[in-house]
Coordinates of C-alpha atoms and ligand atoms in Angstrom, one line a residue:
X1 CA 126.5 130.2 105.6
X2 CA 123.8 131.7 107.6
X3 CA 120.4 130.7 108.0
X4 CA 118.0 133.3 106.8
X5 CA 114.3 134.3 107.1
X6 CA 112.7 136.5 103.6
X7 CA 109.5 138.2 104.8
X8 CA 107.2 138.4 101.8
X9 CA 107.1 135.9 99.1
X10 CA 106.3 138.4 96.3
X11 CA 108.6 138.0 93.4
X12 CA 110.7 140.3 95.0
X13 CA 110.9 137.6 98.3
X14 CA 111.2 134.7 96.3
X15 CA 113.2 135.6 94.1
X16 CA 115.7 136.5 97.2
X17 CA 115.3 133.3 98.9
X18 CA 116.3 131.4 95.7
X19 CA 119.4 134.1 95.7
X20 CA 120.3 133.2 98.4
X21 CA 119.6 129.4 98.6
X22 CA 122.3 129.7 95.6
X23 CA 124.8 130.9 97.5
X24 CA 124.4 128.6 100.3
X25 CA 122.4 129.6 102.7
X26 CA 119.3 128.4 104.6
X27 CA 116.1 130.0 103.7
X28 CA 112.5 130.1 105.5
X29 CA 110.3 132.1 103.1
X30 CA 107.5 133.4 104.7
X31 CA 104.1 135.1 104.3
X32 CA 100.8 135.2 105.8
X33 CA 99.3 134.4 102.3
X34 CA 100.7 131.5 99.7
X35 CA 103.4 133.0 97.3
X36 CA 102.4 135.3 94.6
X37 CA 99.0 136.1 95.6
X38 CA 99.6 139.7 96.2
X39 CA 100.9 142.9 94.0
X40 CA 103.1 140.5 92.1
X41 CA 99.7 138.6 91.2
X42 CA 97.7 141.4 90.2
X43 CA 100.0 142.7 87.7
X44 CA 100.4 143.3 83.5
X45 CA 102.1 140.5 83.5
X46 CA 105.3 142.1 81.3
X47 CA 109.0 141.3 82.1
X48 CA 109.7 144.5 80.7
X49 CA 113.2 144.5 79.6
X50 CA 112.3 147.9 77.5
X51 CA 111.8 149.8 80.6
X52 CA 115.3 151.1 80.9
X53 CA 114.1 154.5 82.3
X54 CA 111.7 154.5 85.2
X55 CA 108.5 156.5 85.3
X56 CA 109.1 159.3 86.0
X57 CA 106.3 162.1 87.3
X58 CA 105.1 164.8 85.2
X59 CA 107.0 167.9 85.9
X60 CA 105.2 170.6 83.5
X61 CA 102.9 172.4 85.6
X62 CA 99.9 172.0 82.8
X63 CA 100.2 168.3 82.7
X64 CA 100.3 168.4 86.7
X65 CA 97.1 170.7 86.7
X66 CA 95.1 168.4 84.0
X67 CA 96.2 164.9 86.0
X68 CA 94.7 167.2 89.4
X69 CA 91.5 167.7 87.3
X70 CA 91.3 164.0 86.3
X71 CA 91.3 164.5 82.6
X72 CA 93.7 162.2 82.2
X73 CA 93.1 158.2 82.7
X74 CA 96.8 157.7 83.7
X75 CA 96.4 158.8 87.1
X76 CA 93.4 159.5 89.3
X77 CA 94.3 162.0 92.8
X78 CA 92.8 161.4 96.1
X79 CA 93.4 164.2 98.8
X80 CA 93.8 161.6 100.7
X81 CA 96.1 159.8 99.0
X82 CA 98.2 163.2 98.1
X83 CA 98.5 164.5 101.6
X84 CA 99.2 160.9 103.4
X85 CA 102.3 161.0 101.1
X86 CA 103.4 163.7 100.5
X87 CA 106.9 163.9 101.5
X88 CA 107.4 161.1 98.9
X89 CA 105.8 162.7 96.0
X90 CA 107.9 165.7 96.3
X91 CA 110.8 164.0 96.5
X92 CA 109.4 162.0 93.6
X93 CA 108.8 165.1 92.0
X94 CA 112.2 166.5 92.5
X95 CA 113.8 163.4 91.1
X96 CA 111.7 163.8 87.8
X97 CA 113.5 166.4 86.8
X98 CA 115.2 165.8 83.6
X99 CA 118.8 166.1 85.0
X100 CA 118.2 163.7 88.0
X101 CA 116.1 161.6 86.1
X102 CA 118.9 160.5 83.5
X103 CA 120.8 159.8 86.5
X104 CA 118.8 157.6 87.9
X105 CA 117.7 155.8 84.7
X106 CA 121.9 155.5 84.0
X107 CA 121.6 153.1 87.0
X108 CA 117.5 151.4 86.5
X109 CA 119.0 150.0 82.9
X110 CA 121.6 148.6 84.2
X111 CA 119.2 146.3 86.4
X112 CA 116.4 146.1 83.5
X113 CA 118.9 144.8 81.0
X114 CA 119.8 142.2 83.4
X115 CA 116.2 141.1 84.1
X116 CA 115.1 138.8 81.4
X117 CA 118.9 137.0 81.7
X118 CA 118.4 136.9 85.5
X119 CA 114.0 134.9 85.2
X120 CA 115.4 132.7 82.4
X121 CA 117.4 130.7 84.6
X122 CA 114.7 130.8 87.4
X123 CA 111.9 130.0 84.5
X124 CA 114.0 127.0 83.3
X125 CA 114.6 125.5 86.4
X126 CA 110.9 126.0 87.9
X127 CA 109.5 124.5 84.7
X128 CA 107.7 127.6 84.0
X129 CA 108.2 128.0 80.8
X130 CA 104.7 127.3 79.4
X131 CA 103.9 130.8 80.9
X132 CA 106.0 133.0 78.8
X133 CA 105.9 134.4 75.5
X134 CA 109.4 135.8 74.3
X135 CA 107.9 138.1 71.8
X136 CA 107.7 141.6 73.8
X137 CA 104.4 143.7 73.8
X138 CA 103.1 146.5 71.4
X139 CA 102.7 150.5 72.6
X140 CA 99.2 151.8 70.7
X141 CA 99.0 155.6 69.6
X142 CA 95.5 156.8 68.6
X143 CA 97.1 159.9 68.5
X144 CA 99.3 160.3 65.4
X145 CA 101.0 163.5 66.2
X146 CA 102.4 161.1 69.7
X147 CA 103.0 158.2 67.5
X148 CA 105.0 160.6 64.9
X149 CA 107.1 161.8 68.0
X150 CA 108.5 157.9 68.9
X151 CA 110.3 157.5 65.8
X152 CA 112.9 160.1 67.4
X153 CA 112.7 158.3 70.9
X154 CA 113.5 155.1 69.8
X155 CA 116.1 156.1 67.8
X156 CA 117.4 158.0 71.3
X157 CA 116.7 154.8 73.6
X158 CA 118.6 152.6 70.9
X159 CA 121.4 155.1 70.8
X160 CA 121.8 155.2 74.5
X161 CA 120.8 151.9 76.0
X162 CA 120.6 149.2 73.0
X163 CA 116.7 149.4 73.0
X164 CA 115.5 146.6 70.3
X165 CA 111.9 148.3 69.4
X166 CA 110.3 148.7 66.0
X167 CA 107.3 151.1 64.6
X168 CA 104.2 150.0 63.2
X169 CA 102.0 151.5 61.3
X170 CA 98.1 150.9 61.2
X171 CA 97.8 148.6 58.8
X172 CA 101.1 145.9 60.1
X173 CA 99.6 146.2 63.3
X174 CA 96.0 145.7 62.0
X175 CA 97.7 141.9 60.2
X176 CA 99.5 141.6 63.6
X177 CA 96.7 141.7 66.1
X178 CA 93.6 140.3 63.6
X179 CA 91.2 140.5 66.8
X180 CA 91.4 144.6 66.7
X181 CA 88.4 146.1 65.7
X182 CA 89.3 149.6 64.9
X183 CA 92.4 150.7 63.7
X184 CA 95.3 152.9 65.9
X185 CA 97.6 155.3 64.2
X186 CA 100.3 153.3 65.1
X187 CA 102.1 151.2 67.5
X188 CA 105.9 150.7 69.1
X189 CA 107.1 147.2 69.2
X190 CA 109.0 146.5 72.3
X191 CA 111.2 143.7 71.4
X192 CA 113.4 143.2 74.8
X193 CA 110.2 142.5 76.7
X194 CA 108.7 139.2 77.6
X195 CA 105.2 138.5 78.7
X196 CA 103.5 135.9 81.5
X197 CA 100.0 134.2 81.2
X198 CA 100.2 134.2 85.1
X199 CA 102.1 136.3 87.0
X200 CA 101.2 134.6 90.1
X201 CA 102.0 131.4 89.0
X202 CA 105.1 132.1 87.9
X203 CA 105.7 133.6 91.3
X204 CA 104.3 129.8 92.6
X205 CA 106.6 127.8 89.7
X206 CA 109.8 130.0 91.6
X207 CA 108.7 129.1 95.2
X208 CA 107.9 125.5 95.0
X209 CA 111.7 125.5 92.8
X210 CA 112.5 126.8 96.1
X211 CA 111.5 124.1 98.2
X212 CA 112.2 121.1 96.0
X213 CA 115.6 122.7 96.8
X214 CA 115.8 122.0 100.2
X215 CA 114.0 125.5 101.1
X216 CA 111.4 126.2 103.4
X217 CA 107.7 127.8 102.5
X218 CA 106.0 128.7 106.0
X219 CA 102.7 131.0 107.0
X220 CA 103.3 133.8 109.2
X221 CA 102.8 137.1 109.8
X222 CA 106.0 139.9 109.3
X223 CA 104.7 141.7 112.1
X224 CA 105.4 139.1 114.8
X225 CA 109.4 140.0 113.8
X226 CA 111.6 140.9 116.5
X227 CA 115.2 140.7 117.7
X228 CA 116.3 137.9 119.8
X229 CA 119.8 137.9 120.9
X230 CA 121.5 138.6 118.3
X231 CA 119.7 137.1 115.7
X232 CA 116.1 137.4 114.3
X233 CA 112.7 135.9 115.1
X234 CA 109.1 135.1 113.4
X235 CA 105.8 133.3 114.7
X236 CA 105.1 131.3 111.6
X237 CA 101.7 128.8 111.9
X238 CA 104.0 126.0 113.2
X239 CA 105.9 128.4 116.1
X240 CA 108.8 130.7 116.8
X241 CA 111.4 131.0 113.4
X242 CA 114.7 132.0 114.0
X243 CA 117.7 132.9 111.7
X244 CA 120.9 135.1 112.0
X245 CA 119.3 137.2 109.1
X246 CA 116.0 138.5 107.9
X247 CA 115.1 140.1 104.6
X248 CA 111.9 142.5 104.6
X249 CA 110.7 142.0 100.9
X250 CA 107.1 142.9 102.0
X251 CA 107.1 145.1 98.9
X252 CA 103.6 147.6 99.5
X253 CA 103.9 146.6 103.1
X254 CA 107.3 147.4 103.9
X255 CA 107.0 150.4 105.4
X256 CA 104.8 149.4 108.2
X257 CA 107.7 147.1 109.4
X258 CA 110.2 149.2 109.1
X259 CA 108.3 152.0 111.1
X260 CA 108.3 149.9 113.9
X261 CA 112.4 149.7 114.1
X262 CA 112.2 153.3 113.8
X263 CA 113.1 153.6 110.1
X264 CA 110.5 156.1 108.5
X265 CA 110.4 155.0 104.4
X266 CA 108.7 157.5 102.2
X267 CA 107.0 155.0 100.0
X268 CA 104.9 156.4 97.4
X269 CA 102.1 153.8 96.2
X270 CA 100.9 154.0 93.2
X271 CA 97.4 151.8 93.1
X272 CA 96.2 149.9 90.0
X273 CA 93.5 147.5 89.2
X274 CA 92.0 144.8 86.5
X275 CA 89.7 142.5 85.7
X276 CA 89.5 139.6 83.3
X277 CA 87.3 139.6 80.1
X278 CA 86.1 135.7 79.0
X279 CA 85.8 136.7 75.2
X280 CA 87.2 134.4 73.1
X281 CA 88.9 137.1 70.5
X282 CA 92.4 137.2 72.0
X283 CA 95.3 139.2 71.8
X284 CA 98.7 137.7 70.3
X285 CA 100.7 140.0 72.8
X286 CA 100.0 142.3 75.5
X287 CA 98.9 146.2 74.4
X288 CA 99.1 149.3 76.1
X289 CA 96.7 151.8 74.8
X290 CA 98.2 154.8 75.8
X291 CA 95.2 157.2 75.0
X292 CA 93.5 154.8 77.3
X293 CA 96.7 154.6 79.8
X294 CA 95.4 150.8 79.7
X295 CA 97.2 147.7 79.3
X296 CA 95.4 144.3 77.4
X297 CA 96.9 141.2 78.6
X298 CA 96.0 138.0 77.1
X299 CA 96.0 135.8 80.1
X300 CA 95.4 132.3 81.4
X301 CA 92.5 133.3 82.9
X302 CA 91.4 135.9 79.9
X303 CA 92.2 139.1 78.8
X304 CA 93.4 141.0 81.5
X305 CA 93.1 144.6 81.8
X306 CA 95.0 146.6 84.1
X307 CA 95.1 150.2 85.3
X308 CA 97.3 153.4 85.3
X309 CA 97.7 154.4 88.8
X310 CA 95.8 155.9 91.6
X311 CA 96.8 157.9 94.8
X312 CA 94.7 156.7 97.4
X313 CA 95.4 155.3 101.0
X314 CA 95.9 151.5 101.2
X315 CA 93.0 151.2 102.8
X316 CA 90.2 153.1 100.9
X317 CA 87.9 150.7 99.0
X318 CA 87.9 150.3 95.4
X319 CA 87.4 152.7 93.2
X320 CA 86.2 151.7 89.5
X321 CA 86.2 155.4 87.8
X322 CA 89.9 154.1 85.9
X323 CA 88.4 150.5 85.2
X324 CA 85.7 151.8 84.0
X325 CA 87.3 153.7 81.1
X326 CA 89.5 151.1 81.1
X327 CA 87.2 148.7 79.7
X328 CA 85.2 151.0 77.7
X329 CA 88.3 151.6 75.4
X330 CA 88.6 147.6 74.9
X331 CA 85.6 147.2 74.2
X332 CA 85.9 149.4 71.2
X333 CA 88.6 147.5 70.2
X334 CA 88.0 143.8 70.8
X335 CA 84.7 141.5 71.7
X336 CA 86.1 141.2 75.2
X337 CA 82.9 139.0 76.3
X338 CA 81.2 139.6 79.6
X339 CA 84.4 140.6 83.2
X340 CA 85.3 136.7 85.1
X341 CA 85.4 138.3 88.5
X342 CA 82.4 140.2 90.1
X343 CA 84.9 142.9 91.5
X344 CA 88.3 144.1 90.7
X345 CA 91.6 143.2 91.6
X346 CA 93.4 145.8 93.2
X347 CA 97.0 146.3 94.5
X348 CA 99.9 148.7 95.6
X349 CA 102.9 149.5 92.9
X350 CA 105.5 150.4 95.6
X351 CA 107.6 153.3 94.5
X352 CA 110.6 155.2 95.9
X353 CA 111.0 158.4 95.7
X354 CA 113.9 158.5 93.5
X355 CA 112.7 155.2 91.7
X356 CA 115.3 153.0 92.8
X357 CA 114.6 149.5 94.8
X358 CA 116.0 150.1 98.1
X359 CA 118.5 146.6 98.8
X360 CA 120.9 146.6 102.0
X361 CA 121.4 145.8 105.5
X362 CA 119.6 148.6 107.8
X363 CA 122.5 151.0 109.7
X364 CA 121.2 150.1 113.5
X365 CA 119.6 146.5 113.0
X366 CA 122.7 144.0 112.2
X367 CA 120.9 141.5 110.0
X368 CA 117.6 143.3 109.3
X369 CA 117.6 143.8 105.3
X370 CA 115.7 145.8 103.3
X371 CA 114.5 144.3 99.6
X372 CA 111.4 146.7 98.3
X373 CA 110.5 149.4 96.4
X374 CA 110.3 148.2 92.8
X375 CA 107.8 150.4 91.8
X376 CA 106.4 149.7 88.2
X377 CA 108.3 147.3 87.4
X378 CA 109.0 144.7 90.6
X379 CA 107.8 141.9 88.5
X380 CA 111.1 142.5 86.0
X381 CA 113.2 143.3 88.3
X382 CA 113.1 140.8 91.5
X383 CA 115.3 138.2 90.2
X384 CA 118.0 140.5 89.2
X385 CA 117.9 142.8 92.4
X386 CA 118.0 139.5 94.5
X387 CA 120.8 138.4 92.8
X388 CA 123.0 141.7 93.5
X389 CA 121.1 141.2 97.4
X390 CA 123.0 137.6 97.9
X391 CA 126.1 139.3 96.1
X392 CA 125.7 142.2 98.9
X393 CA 125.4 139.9 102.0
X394 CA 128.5 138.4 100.3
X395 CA 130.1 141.2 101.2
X396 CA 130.0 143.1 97.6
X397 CA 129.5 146.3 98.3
X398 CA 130.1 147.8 94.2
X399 CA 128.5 150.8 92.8
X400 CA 125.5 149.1 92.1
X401 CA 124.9 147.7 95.2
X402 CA 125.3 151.3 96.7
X403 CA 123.0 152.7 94.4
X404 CA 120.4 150.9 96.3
X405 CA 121.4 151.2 99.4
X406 CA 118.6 152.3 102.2
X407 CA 120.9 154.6 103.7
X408 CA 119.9 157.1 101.2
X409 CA 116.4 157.8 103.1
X410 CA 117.7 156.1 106.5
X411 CA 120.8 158.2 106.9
X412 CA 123.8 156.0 109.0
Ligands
LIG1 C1 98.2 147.2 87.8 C2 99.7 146.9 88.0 C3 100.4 146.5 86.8 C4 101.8 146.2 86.9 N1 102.4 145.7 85.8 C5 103.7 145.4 85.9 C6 104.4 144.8 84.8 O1 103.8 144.5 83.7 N2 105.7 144.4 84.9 C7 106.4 144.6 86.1 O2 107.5 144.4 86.1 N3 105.7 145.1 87.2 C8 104.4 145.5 87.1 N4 103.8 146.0 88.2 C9 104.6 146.2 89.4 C10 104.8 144.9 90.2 O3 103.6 144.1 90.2 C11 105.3 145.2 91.6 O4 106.4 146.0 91.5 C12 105.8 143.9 92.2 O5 104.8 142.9 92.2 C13 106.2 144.1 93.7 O6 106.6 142.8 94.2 P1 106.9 142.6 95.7 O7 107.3 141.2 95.8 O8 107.8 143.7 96.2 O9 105.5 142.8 96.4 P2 104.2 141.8 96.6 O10 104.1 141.0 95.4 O11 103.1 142.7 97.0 O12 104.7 140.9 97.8 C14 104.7 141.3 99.1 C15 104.3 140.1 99.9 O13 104.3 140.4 101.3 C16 103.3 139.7 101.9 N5 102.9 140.4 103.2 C17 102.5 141.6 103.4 N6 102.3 141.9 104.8 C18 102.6 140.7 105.4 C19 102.6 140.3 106.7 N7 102.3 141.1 107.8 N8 103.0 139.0 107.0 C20 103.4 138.2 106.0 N9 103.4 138.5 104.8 C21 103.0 139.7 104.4 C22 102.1 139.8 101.0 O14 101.2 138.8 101.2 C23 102.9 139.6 99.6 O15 102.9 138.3 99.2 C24 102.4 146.3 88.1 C25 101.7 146.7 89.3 C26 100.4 147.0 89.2 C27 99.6 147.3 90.5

């Protein structure tokens, strides 16, 4: 077996070097910060085995024109953030359409159903299990007319994909979640989901299961990458580290990499933030409010609340405008006690156009593979895409495996 390097020890990275570690391999995982400190850190904290079909962008040209005037807290537009991407979003666009879109999501549930499967082996054996509650999360309506409508969408997502949800009206959502202050006119109950007190940690538990397995953990920086005979070679804090194979699972960052191979990736990313609240009325499970496109995540370190997304450039500072009516709506609904952190959290969702992960070896670099682009839901899905990574260096090269494949932006 050969020895390989995994850039990026996001879930998406660790959960590849344990992939391949199982299959016999030599793995150096490496990143310039300690594992899980990144987008896989800052997350909602859902393994969302609901999310069979991917988020797709609005395509009716008056929900487009009320996002572009911001009267909607789902999603806040930069021109900056529009413009530097947008060959992705049209793509993205394109691939919303209804046609393409149950395409695509034909192939996404058959990696979401395989997600919470693929962590509960990895949760066992890290130990991890104190972090997760196997109980799913709740959907809030305040609008009754859009809580009326899901009756008819679950009964589609059961009839298609064996979704296990359940409605709830006020008042058994009211005995459910005692801590609510006012009442919603409903909510979904996502039963196939599970939820994590610490996303990062998790990501930790996985890593150091990783090294008690013989694995290496190292500091470096992805950057320093280049080709070296025919194999592959990183400056890590304690010198040069070479392997006959290297896996890019730098998730946001990815792209920058790749451009300097020559591989242009039309990433779309999708910005979100949170912040903790320290008040001491807690949620049983986590809530998206979706008048308030908010999530409530009752976390180790308090209740987290977390962000729809934001089209700005990675580097632009913070922005608070979503936060802030982000925590105005929890506060209506729960004593949420004074924010733990001074400033937000924020972080990249890294999204493909066509909302797939892109998994594969790259057409001109023997060895250089691609493992990114999970979008909203890279915390469910890196176990499982690793898996069906180590499968593909294997040699598998099945109709799942192809559905990822880069060569569908890189060309051969
Ligand atoms: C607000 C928000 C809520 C979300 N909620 C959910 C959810 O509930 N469920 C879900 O499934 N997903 C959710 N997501 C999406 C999910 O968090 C991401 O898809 C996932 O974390 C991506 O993982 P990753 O490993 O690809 O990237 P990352 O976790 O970002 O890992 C990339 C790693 O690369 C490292 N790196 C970057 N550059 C270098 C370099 N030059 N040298 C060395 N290392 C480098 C970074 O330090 C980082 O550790 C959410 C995202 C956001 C922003």
């Amino acid at each position: 077996m050969a020895r390989v390097i995994v850039l990026g020890a996001g879930m998406v990275g660790t959960a590849s070097a344990l992939a391949l570690q199982a299959q016999g391999h030599e793995v150096a995982l490496i990143d310039r910060k300690a594992p899980g400190r990144e987008t896989s850190y800052g997350n909602a904290g859902i393994i969302q085995g609901e999310a069979v079909e991917p988020y797709a962008l609005p395509v009716s040209p008056a929900k487009l024109l009320s996002l572009a005037m911001g009267a909607d807290n789902a999603v806040r537009l930069t021109a900056t953030g529009v413009l530097g991407q947008v060959g992705g979003l049209l793509g993205y666009l394109a691939n919303s359409l209804p046609a393409r879109h149950r395409k695509i999501a034909a192939t996404y549930a058959q990696l979401v159903k395989a997600a919470t499967a693929d962590h509960d082996v990895l949760i066992e054996a890290s130990g991890a299990g104190n972090l997760i509650t196997k109980q799913g999360f709740r959907q809030a309506y305040t609008d009754a007319a859009a809580f009326g409508a899901m009756e008819a969408e679950i009964a589609r997502l059961t009839r298609v994909y064996g979704v296990n949800a359940e409605l709830m009206d006020s008042a058994t959502l009211a005995t459910a979640e005692p801590a609510l202050k006012k009442p919603f006119a409903g909510a979904v109950h996502w039963h196939d989901a599970w939820s994590c007190a610490s996303p990062g940690d998790l990501v930790g538990a996985y890593a150091q299961l990783l090294v008690s397995r013989g694995g290496q953990l190292l500091t470096g920086d992805a950057m320093s990458l280049k080709q070296v005979g025919g194999g592959w070679q990183v400056m890590s804090d304690g010198g040069p580290v070479s392997a006959e194979k290297v896996v890019v699972a730098l998730g946001p960052w990815a792209p920058q990499l790749m451009k300097r191979f020559g591989y242009r990736i039309p990433m779309v990313r999708k910005r979100g933030y949170h912040l903790h609240f320290s008040g001491t009325h807690r949620l049983n499970l986590p809530l998206m409010h979706t008048g308030a496109s908010t999530v409530f995540s009752p976390m180790k370190d308090g209740l987290r609340v977390a962000t729809g997304a934001e089209l700005a450039p990675m580097s632009a500072p913070a922005n608070r405008s979503q936060l802030i009516k982000a925590e105005a709506a929890a506060r209506e609904l729960l004593d949420i006690g004074p924010a733990v952190e001074a400033e937000p959290w924020f972080g990249n969702r890294p999204c493909m156009p066509d909302m797939l992960p892109v998994m594969g070896e790259m057409p001109r670099h023997p060895g250089l593979w691609a493992h990114f682009g999970h979008g909203h839901q890279g915390f469910t899905l890196g176990p499982t895409t690793a898996r069906l990574m180590a499968d593909a260096m294997a040699g598998d090269s099945g109709p799942l495996v192809q559905s990822l494949s880069p060569l569908r932006y890189t060309g051969k």
